[in-house]
mmCIF file of N, CA, C and O in Angstrom:
data_model
loop_
_atom_site.group_PDB
_atom_site.id
_atom_site.type_symbol
_atom_site.label_atom_id
_atom_site.label_comp_id
_atom_site.label_asym_id
_atom_site.label_seq_id
_atom_site.Cartn_x
_atom_site.Cartn_y
_atom_site.Cartn_z
ATOM 1 N N UNK A 1325 13.413 -14.984 16.935
ATOM 2 C CA UNK A 1325 12.634 -13.913 16.329
ATOM 3 C C UNK A 1325 11.191 -14.010 16.799
ATOM 4 O O UNK A 1325 10.524 -15.003 16.571
ATOM 5 N N UNK A 1326 10.716 -12.998 17.470
ATOM 6 C CA UNK A 1326 9.298 -12.902 17.802
ATOM 7 C C UNK A 1326 8.571 -12.424 16.553
ATOM 8 O O UNK A 1326 9.032 -11.501 15.874
ATOM 9 N N UNK A 1327 7.462 -13.045 16.238
ATOM 10 C CA UNK A 1327 6.753 -12.695 15.008
ATOM 11 C C UNK A 1327 5.306 -12.350 15.290
ATOM 12 O O UNK A 1327 4.688 -12.876 16.214
ATOM 13 N N UNK A 1328 4.791 -11.452 14.479
ATOM 14 C CA UNK A 1328 3.375 -11.117 14.478
ATOM 15 C C UNK A 1328 2.767 -11.718 13.221
ATOM 16 O O UNK A 1328 3.375 -11.660 12.151
ATOM 17 N N UNK A 1329 1.602 -12.274 13.342
ATOM 18 C CA UNK A 1329 0.876 -12.744 12.162
ATOM 19 C C UNK A 1329 -0.144 -11.671 11.842
ATOM 20 O O UNK A 1329 -1.050 -11.394 12.632
ATOM 21 N N UNK A 1330 0.040 -11.021 10.685
ATOM 22 C CA UNK A 1330 -0.820 -9.905 10.294
ATOM 23 C C UNK A 1330 -1.585 -10.229 9.024
ATOM 24 O O UNK A 1330 -1.007 -10.736 8.057
ATOM 25 N N UNK A 1331 -2.860 -9.924 9.020
ATOM 26 C CA UNK A 1331 -3.649 -9.983 7.790
ATOM 27 C C UNK A 1331 -3.605 -8.582 7.213
ATOM 28 O O UNK A 1331 -4.036 -7.609 7.865
ATOM 29 N N UNK A 1332 -3.062 -8.469 6.028
ATOM 30 C CA UNK A 1332 -2.782 -7.164 5.436
ATOM 31 C C UNK A 1332 -3.693 -6.943 4.238
ATOM 32 O O UNK A 1332 -3.785 -7.782 3.351
ATOM 33 N N UNK A 1333 -4.361 -5.799 4.227
ATOM 34 C CA UNK A 1333 -5.210 -5.410 3.102
ATOM 35 C C UNK A 1333 -4.426 -4.417 2.248
ATOM 36 O O UNK A 1333 -3.858 -3.460 2.758
ATOM 37 N N UNK A 1334 -4.416 -4.657 0.930
ATOM 38 C CA UNK A 1334 -3.669 -3.814 0.004
ATOM 39 C C UNK A 1334 -4.602 -2.902 -0.788
ATOM 40 O O UNK A 1334 -5.790 -3.193 -0.932
ATOM 41 N N UNK A 1335 -4.054 -1.807 -1.329
ATOM 42 C CA UNK A 1335 -4.864 -0.891 -2.150
ATOM 43 C C UNK A 1335 -5.400 -1.593 -3.397
ATOM 44 O O UNK A 1335 -4.845 -2.583 -3.867
ATOM 45 N N UNK A 1336 -6.457 -1.054 -3.933
ATOM 46 C CA UNK A 1336 -7.110 -1.632 -5.106
ATOM 47 C C UNK A 1336 -6.180 -1.698 -6.325
ATOM 48 O O UNK A 1336 -6.350 -2.535 -7.198
ATOM 49 N N UNK A 1337 -5.166 -0.844 -6.374
ATOM 50 C CA UNK A 1337 -4.251 -0.820 -7.517
ATOM 51 C C UNK A 1337 -3.184 -1.913 -7.447
ATOM 52 O O UNK A 1337 -2.413 -2.076 -8.376
ATOM 53 N N UNK A 1338 -3.122 -2.641 -6.349
ATOM 54 C CA UNK A 1338 -2.130 -3.702 -6.181
ATOM 55 C C UNK A 1338 -2.662 -5.018 -6.744
ATOM 56 O O UNK A 1338 -3.872 -5.201 -6.843
ATOM 57 N N UNK A 1339 -1.774 -5.945 -7.083
ATOM 58 C CA UNK A 1339 -2.204 -7.201 -7.713
ATOM 59 C C UNK A 1339 -2.818 -8.217 -6.742
ATOM 60 O O UNK A 1339 -3.136 -9.320 -7.153
ATOM 61 N N UNK A 1340 -2.966 -7.878 -5.477
ATOM 62 C CA UNK A 1340 -3.613 -8.761 -4.514
ATOM 63 C C UNK A 1340 -4.433 -7.916 -3.562
ATOM 64 O O UNK A 1340 -4.233 -6.710 -3.443
ATOM 65 N N UNK A 1341 -5.381 -8.555 -2.887
ATOM 66 C CA UNK A 1341 -6.263 -7.819 -1.988
ATOM 67 C C UNK A 1341 -5.832 -7.995 -0.545
ATOM 68 O O UNK A 1341 -5.622 -7.026 0.169
ATOM 69 N N UNK A 1342 -5.716 -9.245 -0.103
ATOM 70 C CA UNK A 1342 -5.297 -9.555 1.261
ATOM 71 C C UNK A 1342 -4.162 -10.562 1.233
ATOM 72 O O UNK A 1342 -4.101 -11.400 0.331
ATOM 73 N N UNK A 1343 -3.317 -10.501 2.233
ATOM 74 C CA UNK A 1343 -2.252 -11.484 2.407
ATOM 75 C C UNK A 1343 -1.972 -11.579 3.901
ATOM 76 O O UNK A 1343 -1.873 -10.568 4.591
ATOM 77 N N UNK A 1344 -1.846 -12.800 4.395
ATOM 78 C CA UNK A 1344 -1.481 -13.007 5.785
ATOM 79 C C UNK A 1344 0.002 -13.337 5.842
ATOM 80 O O UNK A 1344 0.452 -14.261 5.154
ATOM 81 N N UNK A 1345 0.754 -12.563 6.612
ATOM 82 C CA UNK A 1345 2.205 -12.725 6.689
ATOM 83 C C UNK A 1345 2.675 -12.754 8.133
ATOM 84 O O UNK A 1345 2.086 -12.108 9.004
ATOM 85 N N UNK A 1346 3.778 -13.463 8.343
ATOM 86 C CA UNK A 1346 4.492 -13.403 9.620
ATOM 87 C C UNK A 1346 5.535 -12.302 9.483
ATOM 88 O O UNK A 1346 6.387 -12.351 8.601
ATOM 89 N N UNK A 1347 5.453 -11.311 10.351
ATOM 90 C CA UNK A 1347 6.341 -10.155 10.303
ATOM 91 C C UNK A 1347 7.097 -10.083 11.630
ATOM 92 O O UNK A 1347 6.501 -10.236 12.694
ATOM 93 N N UNK A 1348 8.378 -9.854 11.553
ATOM 94 C CA UNK A 1348 9.218 -9.743 12.758
ATOM 95 C C UNK A 1348 8.693 -8.621 13.650
ATOM 96 O O UNK A 1348 8.570 -7.474 13.216
ATOM 97 N N UNK A 1349 8.363 -8.949 14.878
ATOM 98 C CA UNK A 1349 7.811 -7.974 15.814
ATOM 99 C C UNK A 1349 8.820 -6.902 16.208
ATOM 100 O O UNK A 1349 8.449 -5.861 16.745
ATOM 101 N N UNK A 1350 10.105 -7.140 15.928
ATOM 102 C CA UNK A 1350 11.138 -6.158 16.249
ATOM 103 C C UNK A 1350 11.394 -5.175 15.108
ATOM 104 O O UNK A 1350 12.235 -4.298 15.235
ATOM 105 N N UNK A 1351 10.675 -5.323 14.001
ATOM 106 C CA UNK A 1351 10.758 -4.354 12.902
ATOM 107 C C UNK A 1351 10.060 -3.073 13.312
ATOM 108 O O UNK A 1351 9.039 -3.103 14.012
ATOM 109 N N UNK A 1352 10.586 -1.942 12.844
ATOM 110 C CA UNK A 1352 9.820 -0.703 12.933
ATOM 111 C C UNK A 1352 8.741 -0.788 11.859
ATOM 112 O O UNK A 1352 8.792 -1.637 10.969
ATOM 113 N N UNK A 1353 7.776 0.100 11.939
ATOM 114 C CA UNK A 1353 6.722 0.112 10.927
ATOM 115 C C UNK A 1353 7.326 0.311 9.545
ATOM 116 O O UNK A 1353 6.946 -0.364 8.579
ATOM 117 N N UNK A 1354 8.301 1.189 9.438
ATOM 118 C CA UNK A 1354 8.939 1.455 8.141
ATOM 119 C C UNK A 1354 9.640 0.197 7.604
ATOM 120 O O UNK A 1354 9.551 -0.111 6.421
ATOM 121 N N UNK A 1355 10.333 -0.532 8.477
ATOM 122 C CA UNK A 1355 10.987 -1.775 8.056
ATOM 123 C C UNK A 1355 9.951 -2.825 7.672
ATOM 124 O O UNK A 1355 10.153 -3.578 6.711
ATOM 125 N N UNK A 1356 8.832 -2.860 8.386
ATOM 126 C CA UNK A 1356 7.768 -3.815 8.066
ATOM 127 C C UNK A 1356 7.165 -3.525 6.699
ATOM 128 O O UNK A 1356 6.899 -4.449 5.925
ATOM 129 N N UNK A 1357 6.981 -2.254 6.386
ATOM 130 C CA UNK A 1357 6.445 -1.872 5.077
ATOM 131 C C UNK A 1357 7.376 -2.365 3.962
ATOM 132 O O UNK A 1357 6.929 -2.944 2.979
ATOM 133 N N UNK A 1358 8.671 -2.150 4.128
ATOM 134 C CA UNK A 1358 9.651 -2.602 3.128
ATOM 135 C C UNK A 1358 9.655 -4.128 3.023
ATOM 136 O O UNK A 1358 9.700 -4.686 1.919
ATOM 137 N N UNK A 1359 9.592 -4.814 4.162
ATOM 138 C CA UNK A 1359 9.573 -6.279 4.181
ATOM 139 C C UNK A 1359 8.333 -6.820 3.475
ATOM 140 O O UNK A 1359 8.411 -7.756 2.671
ATOM 141 N N UNK A 1360 7.181 -6.227 3.749
ATOM 142 C CA UNK A 1360 5.937 -6.662 3.117
ATOM 143 C C UNK A 1360 6.011 -6.464 1.609
ATOM 144 O O UNK A 1360 5.659 -7.360 0.836
ATOM 145 N N UNK A 1361 6.491 -5.302 1.169
ATOM 146 C CA UNK A 1361 6.607 -5.018 -0.259
ATOM 147 C C UNK A 1361 7.513 -6.026 -0.952
ATOM 148 O O UNK A 1361 7.206 -6.515 -2.047
ATOM 149 N N UNK A 1362 8.631 -6.353 -0.308
ATOM 150 C CA UNK A 1362 9.563 -7.316 -0.889
ATOM 151 C C UNK A 1362 8.957 -8.718 -0.913
ATOM 152 O O UNK A 1362 9.070 -9.436 -1.911
ATOM 153 N N UNK A 1363 8.280 -9.100 0.152
ATOM 154 C CA UNK A 1363 7.712 -10.441 0.265
ATOM 155 C C UNK A 1363 6.620 -10.693 -0.769
ATOM 156 O O UNK A 1363 6.542 -11.779 -1.335
ATOM 157 N N UNK A 1364 5.776 -9.707 -1.021
ATOM 158 C CA UNK A 1364 4.685 -9.900 -1.985
ATOM 159 C C UNK A 1364 5.031 -9.345 -3.372
ATOM 160 O O UNK A 1364 4.168 -9.272 -4.241
ATOM 161 N N UNK A 1365 6.305 -8.989 -3.546
ATOM 162 C CA UNK A 1365 6.823 -8.568 -4.848
ATOM 163 C C UNK A 1365 6.112 -7.335 -5.422
ATOM 164 O O UNK A 1365 5.699 -7.325 -6.581
ATOM 165 N N UNK A 1366 5.976 -6.288 -4.595
ATOM 166 C CA UNK A 1366 5.385 -5.041 -5.072
ATOM 167 C C UNK A 1366 6.332 -3.853 -4.863
ATOM 168 O O UNK A 1366 5.895 -2.713 -4.814
ATOM 169 N N UNK A 1367 7.627 -4.135 -4.765
ATOM 170 C CA UNK A 1367 8.616 -3.073 -4.536
ATOM 171 C C UNK A 1367 8.522 -2.004 -5.619
ATOM 172 O O UNK A 1367 8.649 -0.810 -5.348
ATOM 173 N N UNK A 1368 8.230 -2.404 -6.849
ATOM 174 C CA UNK A 1368 8.161 -1.438 -7.954
ATOM 175 C C UNK A 1368 6.989 -0.463 -7.803
ATOM 176 O O UNK A 1368 6.974 0.586 -8.441
ATOM 177 N N UNK A 1369 6.026 -0.782 -6.942
ATOM 178 C CA UNK A 1369 4.872 0.094 -6.746
ATOM 179 C C UNK A 1369 5.051 1.089 -5.609
ATOM 180 O O UNK A 1369 4.203 1.945 -5.387
ATOM 181 N N UNK A 1370 6.165 0.996 -4.890
ATOM 182 C CA UNK A 1370 6.386 1.877 -3.746
ATOM 183 C C UNK A 1370 6.568 3.328 -4.168
ATOM 184 O O UNK A 1370 7.234 3.612 -5.150
ATOM 185 N N UNK A 1371 5.972 4.230 -3.399
ATOM 186 C CA UNK A 1371 6.119 5.663 -3.661
ATOM 187 C C UNK A 1371 6.948 6.344 -2.586
ATOM 188 O O UNK A 1371 7.315 7.500 -2.723
ATOM 189 N N UNK A 1372 7.200 5.640 -1.481
ATOM 190 C CA UNK A 1372 7.957 6.208 -0.377
ATOM 191 C C UNK A 1372 7.080 6.763 0.728
ATOM 192 O O UNK A 1372 7.570 7.155 1.780
ATOM 193 N N UNK A 1373 5.780 6.803 0.507
ATOM 194 C CA UNK A 1373 4.886 7.324 1.548
ATOM 195 C C UNK A 1373 3.906 6.262 2.055
ATOM 196 O O UNK A 1373 2.876 6.595 2.637
ATOM 197 N N UNK A 1374 4.244 4.994 1.863
ATOM 198 C CA UNK A 1374 3.388 3.921 2.343
ATOM 199 C C UNK A 1374 3.517 3.764 3.852
ATOM 200 O O UNK A 1374 4.540 4.085 4.439
ATOM 201 N N UNK A 1375 2.464 3.275 4.452
ATOM 202 C CA UNK A 1375 2.469 3.030 5.879
ATOM 203 C C UNK A 1375 1.459 1.958 6.221
ATOM 204 O O UNK A 1375 0.799 1.396 5.343
ATOM 205 N N UNK A 1376 1.342 1.683 7.502
ATOM 206 C CA UNK A 1376 0.367 0.711 7.982
ATOM 207 C C UNK A 1376 -0.699 1.455 8.776
ATOM 208 O O UNK A 1376 -0.394 2.231 9.673
ATOM 209 N N UNK A 1377 -1.936 1.199 8.413
ATOM 210 C CA UNK A 1377 -3.082 1.858 9.035
ATOM 211 C C UNK A 1377 -3.948 0.792 9.706
ATOM 212 O O UNK A 1377 -4.183 -0.276 9.137
ATOM 213 N N UNK A 1378 -4.394 1.085 10.922
ATOM 214 C CA UNK A 1378 -5.250 0.152 11.659
ATOM 215 C C UNK A 1378 -6.672 0.717 11.641
ATOM 216 O O UNK A 1378 -6.992 1.634 12.402
ATOM 217 N N UNK A 1379 -7.527 0.199 10.750
ATOM 218 C CA UNK A 1379 -8.873 0.769 10.636
ATOM 219 C C UNK A 1379 -9.725 0.582 11.886
ATOM 220 O O UNK A 1379 -10.563 1.433 12.186
ATOM 221 N N UNK A 1380 -9.516 -0.494 12.638
ATOM 222 C CA UNK A 1380 -10.286 -0.699 13.868
ATOM 223 C C UNK A 1380 -10.045 0.424 14.875
ATOM 224 O O UNK A 1380 -10.926 0.764 15.661
ATOM 225 N N UNK A 1381 -8.843 0.990 14.837
ATOM 226 C CA UNK A 1381 -8.476 2.056 15.772
ATOM 227 C C UNK A 1381 -8.414 3.425 15.096
ATOM 228 O O UNK A 1381 -8.138 4.429 15.744
ATOM 229 N N UNK A 1382 -8.605 3.433 13.783
ATOM 230 C CA UNK A 1382 -8.550 4.668 12.982
ATOM 231 C C UNK A 1382 -7.261 5.440 13.229
ATOM 232 O O UNK A 1382 -7.261 6.635 13.504
ATOM 233 N N UNK A 1383 -6.122 4.717 13.101
ATOM 234 C CA UNK A 1383 -4.837 5.388 13.300
ATOM 235 C C UNK A 1383 -3.739 4.755 12.451
ATOM 236 O O UNK A 1383 -3.778 3.574 12.113
ATOM 237 N N UNK A 1384 -2.766 5.604 12.124
ATOM 238 C CA UNK A 1384 -1.560 5.166 11.431
ATOM 239 C C UNK A 1384 -0.548 4.695 12.456
ATOM 240 O O UNK A 1384 -0.431 5.277 13.527
ATOM 241 N N UNK A 1385 0.215 3.665 12.123
ATOM 242 C CA UNK A 1385 1.333 3.259 12.967
ATOM 243 C C UNK A 1385 2.503 4.174 12.664
ATOM 244 O O UNK A 1385 2.787 4.465 11.499
ATOM 245 N N UNK A 1386 3.190 4.640 13.685
ATOM 246 C CA UNK A 1386 4.328 5.539 13.533
ATOM 247 C C UNK A 1386 5.488 4.813 12.861
ATOM 248 O O UNK A 1386 5.825 3.688 13.239
ATOM 249 N N UNK A 1387 6.109 5.437 11.879
ATOM 250 C CA UNK A 1387 7.193 4.812 11.101
ATOM 251 C C UNK A 1387 8.346 4.301 11.951
ATOM 252 O O UNK A 1387 8.964 3.299 11.622
ATOM 253 N N UNK A 1388 8.656 4.990 13.029
ATOM 254 C CA UNK A 1388 9.836 4.641 13.819
ATOM 255 C C UNK A 1388 9.530 3.829 15.076
ATOM 256 O O UNK A 1388 10.421 3.585 15.880
ATOM 257 N N UNK A 1389 8.301 3.394 15.228
ATOM 258 C CA UNK A 1389 7.925 2.610 16.397
ATOM 259 C C UNK A 1389 8.003 1.120 16.069
ATOM 260 O O UNK A 1389 7.572 0.682 15.007
ATOM 261 N N UNK A 1390 8.551 0.355 16.993
ATOM 262 C CA UNK A 1390 8.673 -1.093 16.811
ATOM 263 C C UNK A 1390 7.286 -1.723 16.926
ATOM 264 O O UNK A 1390 6.498 -1.363 17.797
ATOM 265 N N UNK A 1391 6.983 -2.660 16.051
ATOM 266 C CA UNK A 1391 5.659 -3.269 16.004
ATOM 267 C C UNK A 1391 5.238 -3.896 17.332
ATOM 268 O O UNK A 1391 4.067 -3.852 17.702
ATOM 269 N N UNK A 1392 6.185 -4.468 18.062
ATOM 270 C CA UNK A 1392 5.847 -5.130 19.324
ATOM 271 C C UNK A 1392 5.292 -4.150 20.368
ATOM 272 O O UNK A 1392 4.661 -4.572 21.337
ATOM 273 N N UNK A 1393 5.501 -2.854 20.163
ATOM 274 C CA UNK A 1393 4.969 -1.858 21.088
ATOM 275 C C UNK A 1393 3.468 -1.637 20.911
ATOM 276 O O UNK A 1393 2.829 -1.029 21.750
ATOM 277 N N UNK A 1394 2.920 -2.138 19.811
ATOM 278 C CA UNK A 1394 1.482 -2.036 19.556
ATOM 279 C C UNK A 1394 0.827 -3.347 19.984
ATOM 280 O O UNK A 1394 0.700 -4.278 19.195
ATOM 281 N N UNK A 1395 0.410 -3.412 21.232
ATOM 282 C CA UNK A 1395 -0.170 -4.641 21.762
ATOM 283 C C UNK A 1395 -1.440 -5.054 21.026
ATOM 284 O O UNK A 1395 -1.745 -6.233 20.907
ATOM 285 N N UNK A 1396 -2.174 -4.100 20.504
ATOM 286 C CA UNK A 1396 -3.455 -4.391 19.856
ATOM 287 C C UNK A 1396 -3.298 -5.056 18.488
ATOM 288 O O UNK A 1396 -4.277 -5.580 17.950
ATOM 289 N N UNK A 1397 -2.108 -5.071 17.902
ATOM 290 C CA UNK A 1397 -1.924 -5.654 16.569
ATOM 291 C C UNK A 1397 -2.290 -7.133 16.521
ATOM 292 O O UNK A 1397 -2.704 -7.624 15.476
ATOM 293 N N UNK A 1398 -2.143 -7.842 17.621
ATOM 294 C CA UNK A 1398 -2.498 -9.264 17.655
ATOM 295 C C UNK A 1398 -4.002 -9.463 17.534
ATOM 296 O O UNK A 1398 -4.455 -10.513 17.114
ATOM 297 N N UNK A 1399 -4.775 -8.455 17.907
ATOM 298 C CA UNK A 1399 -6.221 -8.619 18.005
ATOM 299 C C UNK A 1399 -7.027 -7.980 16.883
ATOM 300 O O UNK A 1399 -8.220 -8.229 16.774
ATOM 301 N N UNK A 1400 -6.409 -7.150 16.052
ATOM 302 C CA UNK A 1400 -7.172 -6.470 15.001
ATOM 303 C C UNK A 1400 -7.504 -7.432 13.863
ATOM 304 O O UNK A 1400 -6.782 -8.407 13.628
ATOM 305 N N UNK A 1401 -8.594 -7.150 13.163
ATOM 306 C CA UNK A 1401 -9.005 -7.996 12.042
ATOM 307 C C UNK A 1401 -7.972 -7.954 10.920
ATOM 308 O O UNK A 1401 -7.609 -8.971 10.362
ATOM 309 N N UNK A 1402 -7.522 -6.755 10.586
ATOM 310 C CA UNK A 1402 -6.483 -6.590 9.568
ATOM 311 C C UNK A 1402 -5.842 -5.210 9.715
ATOM 312 O O UNK A 1402 -6.371 -4.351 10.404
ATOM 313 N N UNK A 1403 -4.704 -5.049 9.057
ATOM 314 C CA UNK A 1403 -4.087 -3.732 8.926
ATOM 315 C C UNK A 1403 -4.076 -3.403 7.445
ATOM 316 O O UNK A 1403 -4.066 -4.297 6.598
ATOM 317 N N UNK A 1404 -4.106 -2.132 7.129
ATOM 318 C CA UNK A 1404 -4.090 -1.705 5.735
ATOM 319 C C UNK A 1404 -2.707 -1.190 5.368
ATOM 320 O O UNK A 1404 -2.116 -0.401 6.094
ATOM 321 N N UNK A 1405 -2.217 -1.666 4.249
ATOM 322 C CA UNK A 1405 -0.944 -1.230 3.677
ATOM 323 C C UNK A 1405 -1.335 -0.201 2.635
ATOM 324 O O UNK A 1405 -1.950 -0.542 1.623
ATOM 325 N N UNK A 1406 -1.058 1.070 2.915
ATOM 326 C CA UNK A 1406 -1.514 2.078 1.958
ATOM 327 C C UNK A 1406 -0.658 3.329 1.984
ATOM 328 O O UNK A 1406 0.128 3.554 2.892
ATOM 329 N N UNK A 1407 -0.866 4.139 0.965
ATOM 330 C CA UNK A 1407 -0.152 5.397 0.804
ATOM 331 C C UNK A 1407 -0.770 6.437 1.736
ATOM 332 O O UNK A 1407 -1.983 6.658 1.711
ATOM 333 N N UNK A 1408 0.056 7.049 2.546
ATOM 334 C CA UNK A 1408 -0.440 8.051 3.499
ATOM 335 C C UNK A 1408 -1.015 9.277 2.803
ATOM 336 O O UNK A 1408 -1.812 10.004 3.378
ATOM 337 N N UNK A 1409 -0.622 9.521 1.563
ATOM 338 C CA UNK A 1409 -1.077 10.711 0.846
ATOM 339 C C UNK A 1409 -2.266 10.443 -0.074
ATOM 340 O O UNK A 1409 -2.799 11.368 -0.671
ATOM 341 N N UNK A 1410 -2.659 9.192 -0.212
ATOM 342 C CA UNK A 1410 -3.739 8.846 -1.136
ATOM 343 C C UNK A 1410 -5.094 9.203 -0.540
ATOM 344 O O UNK A 1410 -5.279 9.191 0.670
ATOM 345 N N UNK A 1411 -6.045 9.496 -1.434
ATOM 346 C CA UNK A 1411 -7.417 9.690 -0.986
ATOM 347 C C UNK A 1411 -7.905 8.346 -0.479
ATOM 348 O O UNK A 1411 -7.548 7.305 -1.002
ATOM 349 N N UNK A 1412 -8.746 8.377 0.522
ATOM 350 C CA UNK A 1412 -9.254 7.125 1.067
ATOM 351 C C UNK A 1412 -10.751 7.038 0.882
ATOM 352 O O UNK A 1412 -11.459 8.030 1.027
ATOM 353 N N UNK A 1413 -11.209 5.829 0.549
ATOM 354 C CA UNK A 1413 -12.632 5.539 0.517
ATOM 355 C C UNK A 1413 -12.947 4.821 1.808
ATOM 356 O O UNK A 1413 -12.403 3.768 2.087
ATOM 357 N N UNK A 1414 -13.810 5.400 2.607
ATOM 358 C CA UNK A 1414 -14.212 4.721 3.829
ATOM 359 C C UNK A 1414 -15.361 3.793 3.498
ATOM 360 O O UNK A 1414 -16.095 4.032 2.536
ATOM 361 N N UNK A 1415 -15.561 2.725 4.257
ATOM 362 C CA UNK A 1415 -16.655 1.809 3.978
ATOM 363 C C UNK A 1415 -18.005 2.506 3.932
ATOM 364 O O UNK A 1415 -18.866 2.131 3.175
ATOM 365 N N UNK A 1416 -18.197 3.559 4.694
ATOM 366 C CA UNK A 1416 -19.485 4.241 4.711
ATOM 367 C C UNK A 1416 -19.725 5.076 3.460
ATOM 368 O O UNK A 1416 -20.843 5.474 3.182
ATOM 369 N N UNK A 1417 -18.674 5.331 2.652
ATOM 370 C CA UNK A 1417 -18.858 6.139 1.454
ATOM 371 C C UNK A 1417 -19.254 5.299 0.259
ATOM 372 O O UNK A 1417 -19.444 5.808 -0.825
ATOM 373 N N UNK A 1418 -19.357 3.993 0.423
ATOM 374 C CA UNK A 1418 -19.747 3.147 -0.689
ATOM 375 C C UNK A 1418 -18.563 2.637 -1.448
ATOM 376 O O UNK A 1418 -18.637 1.652 -2.149
ATOM 377 N N UNK A 1419 -17.428 3.283 -1.349
ATOM 378 C CA UNK A 1419 -16.181 2.831 -1.907
ATOM 379 C C UNK A 1419 -16.176 2.513 -3.363
ATOM 380 O O UNK A 1419 -15.302 1.972 -3.853
ATOM 381 N N UNK A 1420 -16.992 2.862 -4.246
ATOM 382 C CA UNK A 1420 -17.075 2.317 -5.589
ATOM 383 C C UNK A 1420 -15.864 2.473 -6.465
ATOM 384 O O UNK A 1420 -15.967 2.282 -7.651
ATOM 385 N N UNK A 1421 -14.703 2.797 -5.958
ATOM 386 C CA UNK A 1421 -13.544 2.987 -6.824
ATOM 387 C C UNK A 1421 -13.693 4.325 -7.522
ATOM 388 O O UNK A 1421 -14.296 5.234 -7.019
ATOM 389 N N UNK A 1422 -13.173 4.447 -8.739
ATOM 390 C CA UNK A 1422 -13.348 5.674 -9.504
ATOM 391 C C UNK A 1422 -12.607 6.844 -8.902
ATOM 392 O O UNK A 1422 -12.167 6.802 -7.778
ATOM 393 N N UNK A 1423 -12.501 7.921 -9.674
ATOM 394 C CA UNK A 1423 -11.726 9.070 -9.239
ATOM 395 C C UNK A 1423 -12.585 10.250 -8.820
ATOM 396 O O UNK A 1423 -12.072 11.305 -8.516
ATOM 397 N N UNK A 1424 -13.905 10.105 -8.830
ATOM 398 C CA UNK A 1424 -14.752 11.266 -8.587
ATOM 399 C C UNK A 1424 -15.165 11.405 -7.139
ATOM 400 O O UNK A 1424 -16.091 12.130 -6.834
ATOM 401 N N UNK A 1425 -14.525 10.691 -6.227
ATOM 402 C CA UNK A 1425 -14.851 10.831 -4.814
ATOM 403 C C UNK A 1425 -15.940 9.875 -4.391
ATOM 404 O O UNK A 1425 -16.255 8.910 -5.065
ATOM 405 N N UNK A 1426 -16.548 10.152 -3.251
ATOM 406 C CA UNK A 1426 -17.528 9.250 -2.681
ATOM 407 C C UNK A 1426 -18.884 9.259 -3.375
ATOM 408 O O UNK A 1426 -19.715 8.421 -3.099
ATOM 409 N N UNK A 1427 -19.151 10.198 -4.285
ATOM 410 C CA UNK A 1427 -20.452 10.297 -4.923
ATOM 411 C C UNK A 1427 -20.454 9.767 -6.344
ATOM 412 O O UNK A 1427 -21.200 10.228 -7.184
ATOM 413 N N UNK A 1428 -19.650 8.753 -6.625
ATOM 414 C CA UNK A 1428 -19.496 8.321 -8.007
ATOM 415 C C UNK A 1428 -20.624 7.436 -8.506
ATOM 416 O O UNK A 1428 -20.871 7.365 -9.689
ATOM 417 N N UNK A 1429 -21.325 6.765 -7.619
ATOM 418 C CA UNK A 1429 -22.245 5.742 -8.075
ATOM 419 C C UNK A 1429 -23.570 5.798 -7.327
ATOM 420 O O UNK A 1429 -23.608 6.134 -6.163
ATOM 421 N N UNK A 1430 -24.621 5.401 -8.004
ATOM 422 C CA UNK A 1430 -25.914 5.270 -7.371
ATOM 423 C C UNK A 1430 -26.359 3.832 -7.510
ATOM 424 O O UNK A 1430 -26.369 3.289 -8.608
ATOM 425 N N UNK A 1431 -26.706 3.205 -6.398
ATOM 426 C CA UNK A 1431 -27.172 1.832 -6.424
ATOM 427 C C UNK A 1431 -28.677 1.860 -6.312
ATOM 428 O O UNK A 1431 -29.237 2.473 -5.418
ATOM 429 N N UNK A 1432 -29.345 1.209 -7.263
ATOM 430 C CA UNK A 1432 -30.815 1.210 -7.273
ATOM 431 C C UNK A 1432 -31.335 -0.184 -7.095
ATOM 432 O O UNK A 1432 -30.796 -1.130 -7.433
#
């Protein structure tokens, strides 16, 4: 089994923030998502629209593509495990959580 070592960032609603896992490089992205959920025991939180996002490249990994086809995965800082339909807070928006969008907080 060829394996990728991935540092995975999870959504704020999950019980963990980051986890480093060895993932079979022959998994499709969809299989990797299921494997990650099972490994970190968050299967009950799945909505069916989760995916892997590479923030360094600003792109989603295709569900049906085998992970080994993404040569850059070995070099990225982390991948994000997140819902494709969820609103996203980008680092430049301040990210303060909350439901009111990027303008929720003022830092003085």
